[in-house]
CSV table of C-alpha atoms in Angstrom, one decimal:
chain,number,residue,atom,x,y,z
B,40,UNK,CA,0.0,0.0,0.0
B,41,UNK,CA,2.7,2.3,0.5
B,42,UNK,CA,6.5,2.2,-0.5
B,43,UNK,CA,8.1,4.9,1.6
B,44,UNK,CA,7.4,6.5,4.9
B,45,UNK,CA,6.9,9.6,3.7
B,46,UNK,CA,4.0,8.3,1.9
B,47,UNK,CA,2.4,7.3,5.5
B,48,UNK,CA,3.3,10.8,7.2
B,49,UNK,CA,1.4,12.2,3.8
B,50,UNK,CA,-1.4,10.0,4.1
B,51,UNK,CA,-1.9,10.7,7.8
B,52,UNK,CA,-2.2,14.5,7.6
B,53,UNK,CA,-4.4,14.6,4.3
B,54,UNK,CA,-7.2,11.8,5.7
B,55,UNK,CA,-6.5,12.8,9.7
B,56,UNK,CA,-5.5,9.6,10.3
B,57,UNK,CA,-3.3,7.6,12.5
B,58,UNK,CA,-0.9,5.1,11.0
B,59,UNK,CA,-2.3,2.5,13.2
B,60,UNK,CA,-5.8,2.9,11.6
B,61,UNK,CA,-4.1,3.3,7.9
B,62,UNK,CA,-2.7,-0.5,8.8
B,63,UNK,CA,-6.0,-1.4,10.4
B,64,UNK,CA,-7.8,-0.7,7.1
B,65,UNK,CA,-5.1,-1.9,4.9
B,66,UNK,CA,-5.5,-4.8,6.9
B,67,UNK,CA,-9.4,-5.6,6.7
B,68,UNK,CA,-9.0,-4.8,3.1
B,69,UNK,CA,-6.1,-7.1,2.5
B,70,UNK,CA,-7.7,-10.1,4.9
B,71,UNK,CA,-11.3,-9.5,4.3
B,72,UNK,CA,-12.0,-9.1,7.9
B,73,UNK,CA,-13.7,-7.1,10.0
B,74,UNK,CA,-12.1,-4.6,12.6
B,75,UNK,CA,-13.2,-6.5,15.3
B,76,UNK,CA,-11.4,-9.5,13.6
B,77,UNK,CA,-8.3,-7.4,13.1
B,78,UNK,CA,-7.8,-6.3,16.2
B,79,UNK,CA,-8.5,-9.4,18.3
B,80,UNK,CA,-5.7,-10.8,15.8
B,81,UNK,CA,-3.7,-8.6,17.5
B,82,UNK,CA,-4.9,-8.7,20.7
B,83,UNK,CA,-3.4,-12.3,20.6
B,84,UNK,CA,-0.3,-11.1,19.4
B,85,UNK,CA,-0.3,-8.5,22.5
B,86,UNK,CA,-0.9,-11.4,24.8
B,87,UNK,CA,2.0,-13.5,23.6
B,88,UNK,CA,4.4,-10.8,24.5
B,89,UNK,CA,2.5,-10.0,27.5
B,90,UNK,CA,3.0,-13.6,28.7
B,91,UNK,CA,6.9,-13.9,27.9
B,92,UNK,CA,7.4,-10.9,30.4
B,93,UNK,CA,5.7,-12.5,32.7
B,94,UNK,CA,7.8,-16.3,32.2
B,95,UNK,CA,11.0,-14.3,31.8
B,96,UNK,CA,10.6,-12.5,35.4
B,97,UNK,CA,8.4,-14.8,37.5
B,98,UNK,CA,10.3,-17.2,39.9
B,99,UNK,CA,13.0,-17.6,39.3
B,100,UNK,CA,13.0,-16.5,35.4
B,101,UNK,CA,13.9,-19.1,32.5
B,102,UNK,CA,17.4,-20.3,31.4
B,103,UNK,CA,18.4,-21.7,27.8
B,104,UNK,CA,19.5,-25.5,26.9
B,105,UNK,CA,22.8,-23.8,26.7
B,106,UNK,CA,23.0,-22.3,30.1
B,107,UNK,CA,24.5,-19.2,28.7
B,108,UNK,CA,22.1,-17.4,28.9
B,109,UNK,CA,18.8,-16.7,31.1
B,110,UNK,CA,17.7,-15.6,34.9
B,111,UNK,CA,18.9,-11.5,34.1
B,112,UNK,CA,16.1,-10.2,34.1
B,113,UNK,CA,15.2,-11.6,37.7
B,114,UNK,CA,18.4,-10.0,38.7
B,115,UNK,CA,16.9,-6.6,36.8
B,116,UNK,CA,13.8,-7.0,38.5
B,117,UNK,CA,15.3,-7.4,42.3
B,118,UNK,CA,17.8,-4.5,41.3
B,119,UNK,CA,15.6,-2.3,40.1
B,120,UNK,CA,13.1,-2.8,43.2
B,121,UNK,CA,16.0,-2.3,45.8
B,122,UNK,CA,17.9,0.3,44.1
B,123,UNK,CA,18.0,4.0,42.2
B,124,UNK,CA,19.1,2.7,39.3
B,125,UNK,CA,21.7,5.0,37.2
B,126,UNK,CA,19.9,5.0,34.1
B,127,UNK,CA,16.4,5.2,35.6
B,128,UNK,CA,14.0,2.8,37.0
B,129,UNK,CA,11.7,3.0,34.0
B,130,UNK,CA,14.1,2.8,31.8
B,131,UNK,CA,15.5,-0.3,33.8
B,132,UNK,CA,11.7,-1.5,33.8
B,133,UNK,CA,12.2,-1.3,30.0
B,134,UNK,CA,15.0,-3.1,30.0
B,135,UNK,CA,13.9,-5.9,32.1
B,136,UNK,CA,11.0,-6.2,29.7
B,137,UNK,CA,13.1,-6.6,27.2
B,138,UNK,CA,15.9,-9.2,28.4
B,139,UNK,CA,13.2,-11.4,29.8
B,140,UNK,CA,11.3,-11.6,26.2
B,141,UNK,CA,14.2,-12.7,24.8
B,142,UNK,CA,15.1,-14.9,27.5
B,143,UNK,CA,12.2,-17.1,27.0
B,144,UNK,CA,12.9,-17.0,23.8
B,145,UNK,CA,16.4,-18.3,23.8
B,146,UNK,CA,14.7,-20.9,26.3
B,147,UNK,CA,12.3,-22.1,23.8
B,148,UNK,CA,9.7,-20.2,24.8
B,149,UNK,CA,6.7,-18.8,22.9
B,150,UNK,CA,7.3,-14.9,21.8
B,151,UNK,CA,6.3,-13.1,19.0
B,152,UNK,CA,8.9,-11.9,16.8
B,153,UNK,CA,8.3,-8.2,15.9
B,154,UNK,CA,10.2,-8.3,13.8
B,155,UNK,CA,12.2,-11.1,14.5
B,156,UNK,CA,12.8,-13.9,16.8
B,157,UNK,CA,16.5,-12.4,17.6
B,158,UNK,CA,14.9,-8.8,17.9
B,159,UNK,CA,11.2,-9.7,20.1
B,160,UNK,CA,12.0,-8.0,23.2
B,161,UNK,CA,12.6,-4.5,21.7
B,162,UNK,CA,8.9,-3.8,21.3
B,163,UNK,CA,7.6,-5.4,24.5
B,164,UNK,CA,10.1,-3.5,27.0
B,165,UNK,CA,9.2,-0.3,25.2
B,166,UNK,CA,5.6,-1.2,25.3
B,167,UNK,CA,5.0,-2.7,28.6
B,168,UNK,CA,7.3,-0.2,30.5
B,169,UNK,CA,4.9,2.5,28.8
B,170,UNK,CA,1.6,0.7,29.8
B,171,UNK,CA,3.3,0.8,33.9
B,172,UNK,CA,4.3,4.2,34.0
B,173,UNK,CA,2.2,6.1,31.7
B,174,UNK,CA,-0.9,4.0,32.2
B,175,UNK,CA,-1.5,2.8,28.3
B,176,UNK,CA,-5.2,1.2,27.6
B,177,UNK,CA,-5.5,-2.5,25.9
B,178,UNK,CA,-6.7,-0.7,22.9
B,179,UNK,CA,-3.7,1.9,22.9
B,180,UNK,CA,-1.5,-1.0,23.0
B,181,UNK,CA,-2.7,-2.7,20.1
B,182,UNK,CA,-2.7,0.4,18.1
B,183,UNK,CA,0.9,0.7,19.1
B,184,UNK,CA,1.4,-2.6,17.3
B,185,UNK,CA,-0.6,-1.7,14.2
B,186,UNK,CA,1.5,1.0,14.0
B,187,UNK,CA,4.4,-0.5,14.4
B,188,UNK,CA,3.2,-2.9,12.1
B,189,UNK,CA,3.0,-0.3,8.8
B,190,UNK,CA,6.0,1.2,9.8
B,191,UNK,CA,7.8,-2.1,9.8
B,192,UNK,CA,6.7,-3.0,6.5
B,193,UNK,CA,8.4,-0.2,4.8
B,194,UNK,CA,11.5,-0.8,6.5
B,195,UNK,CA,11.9,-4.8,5.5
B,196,UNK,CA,10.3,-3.9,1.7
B,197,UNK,CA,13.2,-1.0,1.4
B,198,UNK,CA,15.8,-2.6,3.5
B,199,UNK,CA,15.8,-5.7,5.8
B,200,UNK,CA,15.2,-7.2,9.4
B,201,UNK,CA,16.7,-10.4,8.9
B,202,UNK,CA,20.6,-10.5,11.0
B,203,UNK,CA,21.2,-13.1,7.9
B,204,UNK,CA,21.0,-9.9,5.1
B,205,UNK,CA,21.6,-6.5,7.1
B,206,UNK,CA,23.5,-7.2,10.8
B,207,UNK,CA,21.5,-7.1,13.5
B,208,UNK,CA,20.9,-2.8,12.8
B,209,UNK,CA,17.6,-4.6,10.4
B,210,UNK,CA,16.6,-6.7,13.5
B,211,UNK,CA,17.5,-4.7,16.9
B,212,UNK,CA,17.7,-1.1,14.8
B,213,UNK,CA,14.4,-2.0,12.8
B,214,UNK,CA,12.7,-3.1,16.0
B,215,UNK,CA,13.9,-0.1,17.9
B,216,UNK,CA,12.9,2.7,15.2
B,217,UNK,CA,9.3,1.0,14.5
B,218,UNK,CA,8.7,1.0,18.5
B,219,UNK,CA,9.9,4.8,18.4
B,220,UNK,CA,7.7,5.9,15.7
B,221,UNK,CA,5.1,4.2,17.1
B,222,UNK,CA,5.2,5.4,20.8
B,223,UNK,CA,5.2,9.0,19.5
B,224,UNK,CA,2.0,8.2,17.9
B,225,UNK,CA,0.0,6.7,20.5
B,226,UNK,CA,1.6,10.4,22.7
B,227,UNK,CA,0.0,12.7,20.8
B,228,UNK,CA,2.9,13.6,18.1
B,229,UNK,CA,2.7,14.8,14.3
B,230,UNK,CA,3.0,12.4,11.9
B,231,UNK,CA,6.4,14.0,10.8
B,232,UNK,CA,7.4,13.5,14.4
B,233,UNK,CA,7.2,9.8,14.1
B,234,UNK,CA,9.3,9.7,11.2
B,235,UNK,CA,11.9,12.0,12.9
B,236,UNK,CA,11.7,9.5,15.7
B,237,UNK,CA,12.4,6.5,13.2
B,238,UNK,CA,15.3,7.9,12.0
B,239,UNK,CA,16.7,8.9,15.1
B,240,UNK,CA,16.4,5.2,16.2
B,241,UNK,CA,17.6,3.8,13.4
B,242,UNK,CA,20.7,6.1,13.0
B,243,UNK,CA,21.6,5.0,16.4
B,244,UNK,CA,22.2,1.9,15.6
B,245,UNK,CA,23.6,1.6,12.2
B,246,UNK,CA,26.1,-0.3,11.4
B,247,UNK,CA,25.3,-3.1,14.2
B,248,UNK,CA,26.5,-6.2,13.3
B,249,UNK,CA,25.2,-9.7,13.9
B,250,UNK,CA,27.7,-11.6,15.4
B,251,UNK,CA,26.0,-14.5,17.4
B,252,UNK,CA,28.1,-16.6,19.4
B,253,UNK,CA,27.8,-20.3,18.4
B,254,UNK,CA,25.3,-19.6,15.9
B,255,UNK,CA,22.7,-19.2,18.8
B,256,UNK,CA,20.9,-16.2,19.4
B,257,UNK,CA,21.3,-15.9,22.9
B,258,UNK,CA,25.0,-13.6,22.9
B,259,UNK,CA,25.2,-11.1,22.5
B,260,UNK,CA,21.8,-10.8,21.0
B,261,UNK,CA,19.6,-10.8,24.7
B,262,UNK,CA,21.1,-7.9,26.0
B,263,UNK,CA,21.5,-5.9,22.6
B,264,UNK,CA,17.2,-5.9,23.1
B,265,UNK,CA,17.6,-4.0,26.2
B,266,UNK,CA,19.5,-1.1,23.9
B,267,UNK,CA,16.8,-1.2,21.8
B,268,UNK,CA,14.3,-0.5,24.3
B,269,UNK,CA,16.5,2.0,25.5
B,270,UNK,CA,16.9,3.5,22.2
B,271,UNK,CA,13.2,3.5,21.1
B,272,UNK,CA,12.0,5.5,24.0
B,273,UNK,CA,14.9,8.3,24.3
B,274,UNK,CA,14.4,8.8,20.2
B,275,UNK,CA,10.3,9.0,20.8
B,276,UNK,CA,11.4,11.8,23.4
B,277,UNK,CA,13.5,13.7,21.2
B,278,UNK,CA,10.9,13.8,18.5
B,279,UNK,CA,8.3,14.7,20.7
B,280,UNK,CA,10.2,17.5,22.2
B,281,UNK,CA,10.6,18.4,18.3
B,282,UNK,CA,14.1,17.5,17.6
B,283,UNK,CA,14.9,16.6,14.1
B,284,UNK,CA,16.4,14.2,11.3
B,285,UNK,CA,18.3,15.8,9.5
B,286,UNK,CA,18.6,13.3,7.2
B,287,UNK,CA,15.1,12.2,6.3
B,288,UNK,CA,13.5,8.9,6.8
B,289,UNK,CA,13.2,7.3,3.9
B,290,UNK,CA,16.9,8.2,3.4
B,291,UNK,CA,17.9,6.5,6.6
B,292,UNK,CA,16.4,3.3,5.9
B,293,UNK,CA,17.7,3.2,2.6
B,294,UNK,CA,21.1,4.3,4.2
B,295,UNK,CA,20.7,0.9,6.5
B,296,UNK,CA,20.0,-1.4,3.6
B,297,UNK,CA,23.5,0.1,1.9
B,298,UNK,CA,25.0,-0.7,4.9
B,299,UNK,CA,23.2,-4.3,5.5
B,300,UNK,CA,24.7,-5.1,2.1
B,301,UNK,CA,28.3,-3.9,2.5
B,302,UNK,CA,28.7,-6.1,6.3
B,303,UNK,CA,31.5,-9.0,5.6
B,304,UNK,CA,29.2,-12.3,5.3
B,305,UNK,CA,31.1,-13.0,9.1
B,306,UNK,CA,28.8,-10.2,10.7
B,307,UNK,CA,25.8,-11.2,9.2
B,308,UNK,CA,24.6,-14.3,11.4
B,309,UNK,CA,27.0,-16.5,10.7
B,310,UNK,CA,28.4,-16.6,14.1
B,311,UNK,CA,31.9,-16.0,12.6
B,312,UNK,CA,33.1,-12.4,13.3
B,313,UNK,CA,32.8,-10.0,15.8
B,314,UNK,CA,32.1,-11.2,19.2
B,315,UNK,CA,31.6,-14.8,17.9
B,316,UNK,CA,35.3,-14.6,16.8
B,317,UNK,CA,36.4,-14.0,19.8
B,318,UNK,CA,38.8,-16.8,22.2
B,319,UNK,CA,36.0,-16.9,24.7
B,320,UNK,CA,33.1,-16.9,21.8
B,321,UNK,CA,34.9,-19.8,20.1
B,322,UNK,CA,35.7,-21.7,23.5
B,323,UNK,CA,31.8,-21.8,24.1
B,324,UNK,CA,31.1,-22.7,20.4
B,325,UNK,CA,33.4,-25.7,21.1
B,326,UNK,CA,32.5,-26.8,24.2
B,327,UNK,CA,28.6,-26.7,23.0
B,328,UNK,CA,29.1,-27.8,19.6
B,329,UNK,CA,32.1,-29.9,19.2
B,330,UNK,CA,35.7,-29.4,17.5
B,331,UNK,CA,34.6,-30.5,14.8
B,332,UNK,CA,32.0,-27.6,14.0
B,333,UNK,CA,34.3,-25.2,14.6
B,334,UNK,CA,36.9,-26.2,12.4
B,335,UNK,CA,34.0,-26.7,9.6
C-alpha cells in the first residue's frame, strides 16, 4: 500500500488519520476481515508478549539448553526494586522487559517476533514499561502494534530485518525505530514526528552487526534488546520534544540497507566475526558444539 514513509506521514495528515488505523484498514481490506477480527488478531499477538514478560521475570526467570544465557532479568527486577538505578527505573523497567522476552525465547519459549525472533524484546520492553508508568489502555497497546506494524513493513520492503542480510541494525535497529515511531503516535505527536523518531532510532544503531556466538541467538543478542528498548523511548522523546532528522526517513532506511549489504558475510549471522570470533566466543562454540563444528 505504500512504499516509503513519507507516503504514511502524507497519508496521515491529508485523511486525519493515525498510521495505526491506515494498517488497520489496509488490513481488513487485505484479509477481508472485520475490525473486530483485526484487532483481536492482535490482541493475541499483545498477549503472547504479554506472557513472555511475565515467564521471563516470574520465579526464578527461565534459562536456555545452553545455560548461557537466562535468569537477568530476575536480577533486573530485584535490582531495580532495591535500588535508584543510574539510568532510571523505567528505563530499567524497559530493559527488564526486554531481556526477559528474549530470555524465553532463547529458552524455547513462545514470543512473538516483531520483527524477529532475535529482535522480540525491543517492542515489548518499550511497550510494557509504557503501559506501567504512563498507564496505556489495551486498545492503545494494540494500536501501538498496528503502527508499528505499517512502519515495519516499509522498512523490511526497502531494506531488511533479517541479521542473515543487514547485521543485526535490520533486526535490533528496525525493531527499535518502529517501536519509536510508534510510541510517539500513540503520545499525541505529528506524523512527521514519528518519522523524525524512526530515523533517530535507526541512525543509532547503524552499522550493528550480527555476530551470534555459536550460531545461537542468545549472545550477545539478549542484552543488545535492552539497547533497543532504551533507544526506542529516548528517540520517541526527542521527536516529541521536536528534535529533528536531519537526514530524512526514507533516506535512513535506505542508508541501513546500503549498509546491510556492505557487512562481511562474518557479521551477518553466521556466528563468525565479531564477538563470535572471539577466544571466549569460540571456547563456548566448542564446548557446545564440538571441534569438529568449529573447524567446519
Amino acid at each position: 500500500m505504500f512504499d516509503t514513509i513519507k507516503e504514511i506521514i502524507d497519508y496521515s495528515n491529508e485523511h486525519d488519520m493515525s498510521f495505526a488505523e491506515i494498517m488497520i484498514q489496509d488490513e481488513m481490506e487485505r484479509s477481508g476481515q472485520s475490525r473486530e477480527e483485526v484487532r483481536e488478531q492482535m490482541k493475541q499477538n499483545l498477549e503472547v508478549m504479554r506472557d513472555a514478560v511475565k515467564k521471563g521475570t516470574t520465579g526464578e526467570g527461565v534459562k536456555s539448553v545452553t545455560g548461557y544465557t537466562g535468569q537477568d532479568a530476575i536480577k533486573i527486577k530485584n535490582y531495580n526494586e532495591n535500588n535508584h538505578s543510574l539510568s532510571g527505573n523505567e528505563m530499567m523497567q524497559a530493559v527488564m522487559g526486554a531481556v526477559a522476552t528474549n530470555e524465553v525465547n532463547a529458552a524455547m519459549g513462545i514470543i512473538c517476533a516483531t520483527p524477529t525472533a532475535g529482535s522480540s524484546g525491543t517492542i515489548p520492553g518499550t511497550l510494557f514499561k509504557l503501559e506501567a508508568t504512563h498507564g496505556l489502555t489495551e486498545d492503545q497497546m494494540i494500536d501501538f502494534l498496528f503502527s508499528a506494524s505499517i512502519c515495519g513493513r516499509v522498512v523490511a520492503n526497502n531494506a531488511s530485518v533479517a541479521g542473515a542480510t543487514g547485521g543485526c541494525q535490520a533486526e535490533v535497529g528496525s525493531a527499535s525505530a518502529i517501536a519509536a515511531a510508534s510510541a510517539v503516535q500513540i503520545f499525541g505527536g505529528s506524523p512527521e514526528a514519528s518519522g523524525h523518531a524512526l530515523a533517530i532510532s535507526l541512525s543509532n544503531l547503524l552499522g550493528l552487526v550480527c555476530d551470534p556466538v555459536a550460531g545461537l541467538v542468545e549472545i550477545p543478542c539478549v542484552m543488545r534488546n535492552a539497547i533497543g528498548s532504551g533507544n526506542a523511548l529516548i528517540s520517541a522523546d526527542l521527536a516529541l520534544a521536536g528534535v529533528e532528522s536531519r537526514i530524512p526517513v526514507d533516506e535512513v532506511i535506505e542508508a541501513m540497507g546500503k549498509i546491510g549489504r556492505n557487512l562481511p558475510a562474518e557479521l551477518r549471522e553466521t556466528g563468525l566475526g565479531g564477538l563470535a570470533g572471539t577466544p571466549t566466543g569460540e571456547a563456548i562454540k566448542r564446548k557446545i558444539f564440538g571441534d569438529s563444528e568449529v573447524k567446519s
